[in-house]
Amino acid sequence: MKIKQAIEKVPGGLMVVPLMLGALLNTIDQLHLPVIMDFLKSLGVAQTAEGNYEMLRIGGFSEALFKNGALVLIALFLFCAGSQMNIRVGGTALKKGVLLTTSKYLTGLGIGVLFGYLFDPMAGLFGLSTIAIIAAMTNGNGGMYAALTGQYGNRSDVGAVAVLSLNDGPFFTLMSLGLLGSKFPVIAFIAVLLPIGIGMILGNLDPEIRAFLKPGEILPVPFFAFALGAGMNFANFFNPSVVAAGLTLGILTTVLTGATGMLVFKLFREKSQIAPWAEASTAGNAVGTPAAIAAAAAVAASSGMMSKAEAASYAEIANLATAQISIAVLTTAVLCPIAVILVDKYQKRKGIDGTLESEIVNTKQGTQNIAK
């Protein structure tokens, strides 16, 4: 059976499909159907605190992995992703990576602030929260970026992914919420950054460690996606407001982050605009950000730097934000490649080959001008 191939045909499938499956099983659990509960009871499954029997709460390794394992698996993913952050990147690739990371982050932060000002920051237009907006718009799909720049871009475009990997995980969202007034203690930032930082140090000290940890960029994803889905109700994905919010978020991400990145590239005299549009997506791992933020808020509340009510509000919107971001992942997975193809065709009509470095493009144009 070609199960993996079938899953990968879905945009962001390794994240989205397990998430949906986890949500489906949890939804069935929450219906508390007598036939299922009687079967579980006959197997000797212990009752939940509410007196029910649930498939995802049978105890042991199964419950630890499929129901309660999200945060541990996200931490493992961040550790492995950190190990792939190569600090030895070429000058042009470094420049492009910094430009793309900065423009994408500031765009996401700006839209998040604007929505928070115009609407309720916890449940604004279509129920969009500041967390969902910043998490979705600042975190690009590195795999898609590498694939698109590999086909339509040049070597320095592809190399920029080493810097872009900095936006993996919840750090930028956590930092943004701190800038917007939420008081997270220093330890909350350390707790988020430590796995990434240790992974980055080890990966740069020893190439063999980097190679060893590379599969960890992908392997934990379907597992923590399932565990995140196991805390959601499948009905959320059929809620018109959630769908509208996710679609809006996806469209804003592709259009605004792509356009902003393009303007920044033009400002810094980059001829090809492939890279900014290749980065105009939402990464599947952004789905795990709301859960990580809720955990950081719990740390802040326990230290007295955040009220329990504020921490509870972050926990309450985590599942909704997760569903919205999931839809944004699917939306940008469709829109982003289309945008890159259109930009590539437009550039070629202007005589710009995106697969060539800027210096080569400039040299060719100079030769053509001399010939004229």
Coordinates of C-alpha atoms in Angstrom, one line a residue:
M1 CA 0.0 0.0 0.0
K2 CA 1.2 3.5 -0.9
I3 CA 0.0 5.1 2.4
K4 CA 2.8 7.7 2.7
Q5 CA 2.5 8.7 -1.0
A6 CA -1.2 9.2 -0.6
I7 CA -0.7 11.4 2.5
E8 CA 1.9 13.5 0.8
K9 CA -0.5 14.3 -2.1
V10 CA -2.3 16.4 0.4
P11 CA -0.7 19.8 0.9
G12 CA 1.1 19.7 4.3
G13 CA -0.2 16.1 4.5
L14 CA 2.3 14.8 7.1
M15 CA 1.0 17.4 9.5
V16 CA -2.6 17.9 8.4
V17 CA -3.7 14.2 7.9
P18 CA -2.6 13.0 11.3
L19 CA -4.0 16.1 12.9
M20 CA -7.4 15.4 11.3
L21 CA -7.3 11.8 12.3
G22 CA -6.5 12.7 15.9
A23 CA -9.4 15.2 15.9
L24 CA -11.7 12.6 14.4
L25 CA -10.9 10.0 17.1
N26 CA -11.2 12.6 19.9
T27 CA -14.6 13.7 18.5
I28 CA -15.8 10.1 18.6
D29 CA -14.5 9.8 22.1
Q30 CA -16.4 12.9 23.2
L31 CA -19.7 11.5 21.8
H32 CA -19.3 8.8 24.5
L33 CA -21.2 6.2 22.4
P34 CA -22.4 3.4 24.6
V35 CA -21.2 0.6 22.3
I36 CA -17.6 1.9 22.3
M37 CA -17.6 2.6 26.0
D38 CA -18.9 -0.9 26.8
F39 CA -16.2 -2.4 24.6
L40 CA -13.5 -0.4 26.3
K41 CA -14.9 -1.3 29.7
S42 CA -14.8 -5.0 28.8
L43 CA -11.1 -4.6 28.0
G44 CA -10.5 -3.2 31.5
V45 CA -9.9 0.4 30.5
A46 CA -10.0 2.7 33.5
Q47 CA -12.7 5.4 33.7
T48 CA -11.8 9.1 33.1
A49 CA -12.4 11.6 35.9
E50 CA -15.8 12.3 34.3
G51 CA -16.7 8.6 34.5
N52 CA -16.4 7.8 30.8
Y53 CA -14.3 5.4 28.8
E54 CA -12.3 6.8 25.9
M55 CA -10.1 5.3 23.2
L56 CA -7.4 7.9 23.6
R57 CA -7.3 7.5 27.3
I58 CA -6.5 3.8 27.8
G59 CA -3.3 4.6 29.8
G60 CA 0.2 3.4 29.3
F61 CA 2.4 4.2 26.4
S62 CA -0.6 4.7 24.1
E63 CA -2.1 7.5 26.0
A64 CA 1.3 9.1 26.6
L65 CA 2.1 9.1 22.9
F66 CA -1.2 9.7 21.2
K67 CA -3.0 11.9 23.7
N68 CA -0.5 13.6 25.9
G69 CA 2.7 13.6 23.8
A70 CA 2.4 16.9 21.9
L71 CA 4.7 19.1 23.9
V72 CA 7.5 16.5 24.2
L73 CA 7.4 15.7 20.5
I74 CA 7.4 19.4 19.6
A75 CA 10.4 19.9 21.8
L76 CA 12.2 17.0 20.0
F77 CA 11.3 18.5 16.7
L78 CA 12.7 21.9 17.7
F79 CA 15.9 20.3 19.0
C80 CA 16.4 18.5 15.6
A81 CA 15.4 21.6 13.6
G82 CA 18.0 23.6 15.6
S83 CA 20.7 21.1 14.6
Q84 CA 20.1 22.0 10.9
M85 CA 20.6 25.7 11.4
N86 CA 23.9 26.2 9.7
I87 CA 25.7 29.4 10.8
R88 CA 28.3 28.9 8.1
V89 CA 26.3 30.4 5.1
G90 CA 27.6 32.4 2.2
G91 CA 27.4 36.1 2.2
T92 CA 24.6 36.4 -0.5
A93 CA 22.6 33.5 1.0
L94 CA 23.0 35.1 4.5
K95 CA 21.8 38.5 3.1
K96 CA 18.7 37.0 1.5
G97 CA 17.9 34.9 4.5
V98 CA 18.1 37.9 6.8
L99 CA 15.9 40.0 4.4
L100 CA 13.3 37.3 4.1
T101 CA 13.2 36.4 7.8
T102 CA 13.0 40.1 8.8
S103 CA 10.3 41.1 6.3
K104 CA 8.2 38.0 7.0
Y105 CA 8.4 38.5 10.7
L106 CA 7.6 42.3 10.6
T107 CA 4.7 41.7 8.2
G108 CA 3.2 39.0 10.5
L109 CA 3.8 41.2 13.6
G110 CA 2.3 44.3 11.9
I111 CA -0.9 42.4 10.7
G112 CA -1.2 40.8 14.2
V113 CA -1.0 44.3 15.9
L114 CA -3.4 45.8 13.4
F115 CA -6.0 43.0 13.9
G116 CA -5.5 43.2 17.6
Y117 CA -6.1 47.0 17.5
L118 CA -9.2 46.8 15.2
F119 CA -10.7 43.7 16.8
D120 CA -10.5 41.6 19.9
P121 CA -6.9 40.2 20.1
M122 CA -8.2 36.9 21.4
A123 CA -11.1 36.4 19.1
G124 CA -11.3 39.1 16.4
L125 CA -12.6 38.9 12.8
F126 CA -13.8 35.3 12.1
G127 CA -12.4 34.4 15.5
L128 CA -8.8 35.1 14.5
S129 CA -6.5 35.7 17.4
T130 CA -3.2 37.6 17.4
I131 CA -1.5 34.3 18.2
A132 CA -2.9 32.6 15.1
I133 CA -2.0 35.5 12.8
I134 CA 1.6 35.9 14.0
A135 CA 2.2 32.1 14.2
A136 CA 0.9 31.5 10.7
M137 CA 2.4 34.6 9.0
T138 CA 5.9 34.5 10.5
N139 CA 6.6 30.8 10.0
G140 CA 7.3 29.7 6.4
N141 CA 7.4 26.2 5.0
G142 CA 11.1 25.5 4.6
G143 CA 10.6 22.3 2.6
M144 CA 8.3 24.1 0.1
Y145 CA 10.8 27.1 0.0
A146 CA 13.7 24.7 -0.8
A147 CA 11.7 22.9 -3.5
L148 CA 10.5 26.1 -5.2
T149 CA 13.8 27.9 -5.1
G150 CA 15.6 24.7 -6.2
Q151 CA 13.5 24.7 -9.3
Y152 CA 12.9 28.4 -10.1
G153 CA 15.6 30.1 -8.0
N154 CA 19.4 30.2 -7.7
R155 CA 21.9 28.8 -5.3
S156 CA 21.9 31.7 -2.9
D157 CA 18.1 31.6 -2.8
V158 CA 18.3 27.9 -1.7
G159 CA 21.1 28.7 0.7
A160 CA 18.9 31.3 2.5
V161 CA 16.9 28.4 4.0
A162 CA 19.7 28.0 6.6
V163 CA 18.7 31.4 8.0
L164 CA 14.9 31.0 7.4
S165 CA 15.0 27.9 9.7
L166 CA 15.3 30.4 12.6
N167 CA 11.5 30.9 12.3
D168 CA 10.8 27.3 13.0
G169 CA 8.8 27.0 16.2
P170 CA 7.1 29.4 18.6
F171 CA 9.9 31.8 19.5
F172 CA 9.0 34.6 17.2
T173 CA 5.3 34.4 18.3
L174 CA 6.4 34.4 21.9
M175 CA 8.6 37.3 21.4
S176 CA 5.9 39.2 19.6
L177 CA 3.4 38.7 22.4
G178 CA 6.0 40.0 24.8
L179 CA 6.4 43.1 22.7
L180 CA 2.6 43.5 22.7
G181 CA 2.4 43.6 26.5
S182 CA 2.1 40.0 27.6
K183 CA 4.6 39.5 30.4
F184 CA 6.5 36.3 30.0
P185 CA 9.4 35.7 32.4
V186 CA 12.9 35.2 30.9
I187 CA 12.7 31.5 31.9
A188 CA 9.7 31.1 29.5
F189 CA 11.9 32.2 26.6
I190 CA 14.7 30.0 27.7
A191 CA 12.4 27.1 28.0
V192 CA 11.4 27.6 24.4
L193 CA 14.8 28.4 23.0
L194 CA 16.9 25.8 24.9
P195 CA 16.1 22.8 22.7
I196 CA 16.7 24.8 19.6
G197 CA 19.9 26.3 21.0
I198 CA 21.4 23.0 22.1
G199 CA 20.5 21.4 18.8
M200 CA 22.1 24.3 16.9
I201 CA 25.3 24.2 18.9
L202 CA 25.7 20.4 18.5
G203 CA 24.8 20.5 14.8
N204 CA 27.4 23.2 14.0
L205 CA 30.1 21.5 16.2
D206 CA 29.8 18.1 14.6
P207 CA 28.5 17.5 11.0
E208 CA 27.8 13.8 12.0
I209 CA 25.4 14.9 14.7
R210 CA 23.7 17.2 12.2
A211 CA 23.3 14.3 9.8
F212 CA 22.1 12.0 12.6
L213 CA 19.4 14.5 13.8
K214 CA 18.2 15.5 10.3
P215 CA 15.4 12.8 10.2
G216 CA 14.1 14.4 13.4
E217 CA 13.0 17.4 11.3
I218 CA 10.3 15.2 9.8
L219 CA 9.8 12.1 11.9
P220 CA 8.1 13.7 15.0
V221 CA 5.8 15.8 12.9
P222 CA 2.9 13.3 12.3
F223 CA 3.1 12.2 15.9
F224 CA 2.8 15.6 17.5
A225 CA 0.2 16.5 14.9
F226 CA -1.9 13.5 15.9
A227 CA -1.5 14.4 19.6
L228 CA -2.6 18.0 18.9
G229 CA -5.6 16.8 17.0
A230 CA -6.4 14.5 19.9
G231 CA -7.2 17.6 21.9
M232 CA -9.6 19.0 19.3
N233 CA -13.1 18.4 18.2
F234 CA -13.5 17.6 14.5
A235 CA -16.5 19.7 14.3
N236 CA -14.2 22.8 14.5
F237 CA -13.1 22.1 10.9
F238 CA -16.7 22.3 9.7
N239 CA -17.4 25.6 11.6
P240 CA -17.8 28.2 8.9
S241 CA -16.1 30.9 10.9
V242 CA -13.0 28.7 11.4
V243 CA -12.9 27.9 7.7
A244 CA -13.3 31.6 6.9
A245 CA -10.6 32.5 9.4
G246 CA -8.1 29.9 8.0
L247 CA -8.7 30.9 4.4
T248 CA -8.3 34.6 5.3
L249 CA -5.1 33.8 7.2
G250 CA -3.7 31.8 4.2
I251 CA -4.5 34.5 1.7
L252 CA -3.1 37.2 3.9
T253 CA 0.1 35.2 4.4
T254 CA 0.8 34.6 0.7
V255 CA -0.2 38.0 -0.6
L256 CA 1.2 40.2 2.1
T257 CA 4.4 38.4 3.1
G258 CA 5.2 37.7 -0.6
A259 CA 4.6 41.4 -1.6
T260 CA 6.5 42.8 1.4
G261 CA 9.5 40.4 0.7
M262 CA 9.4 41.4 -3.0
L263 CA 9.6 45.1 -2.1
V264 CA 12.5 44.5 0.3
F265 CA 14.4 42.6 -2.3
K266 CA 13.9 45.4 -4.8
L267 CA 15.1 47.9 -2.2
F268 CA 18.3 45.9 -1.8
R269 CA 18.7 45.6 -5.6
E270 CA 17.9 41.9 -6.0
K271 CA 16.8 41.2 -9.5
S272 CA 15.0 38.0 -9.0
Q273 CA 11.9 37.9 -6.8
I274 CA 11.5 34.2 -6.6
A275 CA 12.7 33.8 -3.1
P276 CA 10.2 36.2 -1.4
W277 CA 7.2 34.4 -3.0
A278 CA 8.6 31.0 -2.3
E279 CA 8.7 31.9 1.4
A280 CA 5.1 33.2 1.3
S281 CA 3.6 30.2 3.0
T282 CA 2.6 28.8 6.4
A283 CA 4.7 25.9 7.7
G284 CA 2.9 22.8 9.0
N285 CA 4.9 23.0 12.2
A286 CA 3.2 26.3 12.9
V287 CA 0.3 24.2 14.0
G288 CA 2.2 23.4 17.2
T289 CA 2.8 27.0 18.1
P290 CA -0.5 27.7 20.0
A291 CA 0.1 24.7 22.3
A292 CA 3.7 25.9 23.0
I293 CA 2.4 29.4 23.8
A294 CA -0.2 28.1 26.1
A295 CA 2.5 26.1 27.9
A296 CA 4.7 29.3 28.2
A297 CA 1.7 31.2 29.5
A298 CA 1.3 28.5 32.2
V299 CA 4.9 29.0 33.2
A300 CA 4.3 32.8 33.4
A301 CA 1.2 32.4 35.5
S302 CA 3.1 30.1 37.9
S303 CA 5.8 32.7 38.4
G304 CA 3.3 35.5 39.0
M305 CA 4.2 37.5 35.9
M306 CA 0.9 36.8 34.3
S307 CA -2.5 36.5 35.8
K308 CA -4.1 33.1 35.8
A309 CA -7.0 34.5 33.8
E310 CA -4.7 35.7 31.0
A311 CA -2.9 32.3 31.0
A312 CA -6.3 30.6 30.8
S313 CA -7.3 32.7 27.8
Y314 CA -4.2 31.5 25.9
A315 CA -5.1 27.9 26.8
E316 CA -8.7 28.4 25.7
I317 CA -7.9 29.7 22.2
A318 CA -5.1 27.2 21.5
N319 CA -7.3 24.6 19.9
L320 CA -9.2 27.1 17.8
A321 CA -6.0 28.7 16.6
T322 CA -4.6 25.3 15.8
A323 CA -7.6 24.6 13.5
Q324 CA -7.3 28.0 11.8
I325 CA -3.6 27.6 11.2
S326 CA -4.2 24.1 9.8
I327 CA -6.5 25.5 7.1
A328 CA -4.0 28.3 6.4
V329 CA -1.3 25.6 5.8
L330 CA -3.5 24.0 3.2
T331 CA -4.4 27.4 1.6
T332 CA -0.8 28.6 1.3
A333 CA 0.4 25.2 0.0
V334 CA -1.8 25.9 -3.0
L335 CA -1.3 29.6 -3.4
C336 CA 2.4 29.8 -2.8
P337 CA 3.5 27.6 -5.8
I338 CA 1.0 29.4 -8.1
A339 CA 2.5 32.8 -7.1
V340 CA 6.1 31.6 -7.7
I341 CA 5.1 30.2 -11.2
L342 CA 3.4 33.5 -12.1
V343 CA 6.4 35.6 -10.9
D344 CA 8.8 33.4 -12.8
K345 CA 6.8 33.9 -16.0
Y346 CA 6.7 37.6 -15.5
Q347 CA 10.4 37.9 -14.8
K348 CA 11.3 35.9 -17.9
R349 CA 9.3 38.3 -20.0
K350 CA 11.5 41.0 -18.5
G351 CA 14.6 39.1 -19.4
I352 CA 15.4 38.0 -15.8
D353 CA 16.3 34.3 -15.2
G354 CA 15.6 33.4 -11.6
T355 CA 18.0 30.5 -11.7
L356 CA 21.0 32.8 -12.2
E357 CA 22.8 34.7 -9.5
S358 CA 22.3 38.5 -9.5
E359 CA 25.9 39.1 -10.5
I360 CA 25.5 36.9 -13.6
V361 CA 22.2 38.6 -14.5
N362 CA 23.8 42.1 -14.2
T363 CA 26.8 40.9 -16.3
K364 CA 24.5 39.6 -19.0
Q365 CA 22.4 42.8 -19.0
G366 CA 25.6 44.9 -19.2
T367 CA 26.9 42.9 -22.2
Q368 CA 23.5 43.4 -23.9
N369 CA 23.6 47.1 -23.3
I370 CA 27.1 47.4 -24.7
A371 CA 26.1 45.4 -27.8
K372 CA 23.2 47.9 -28.3

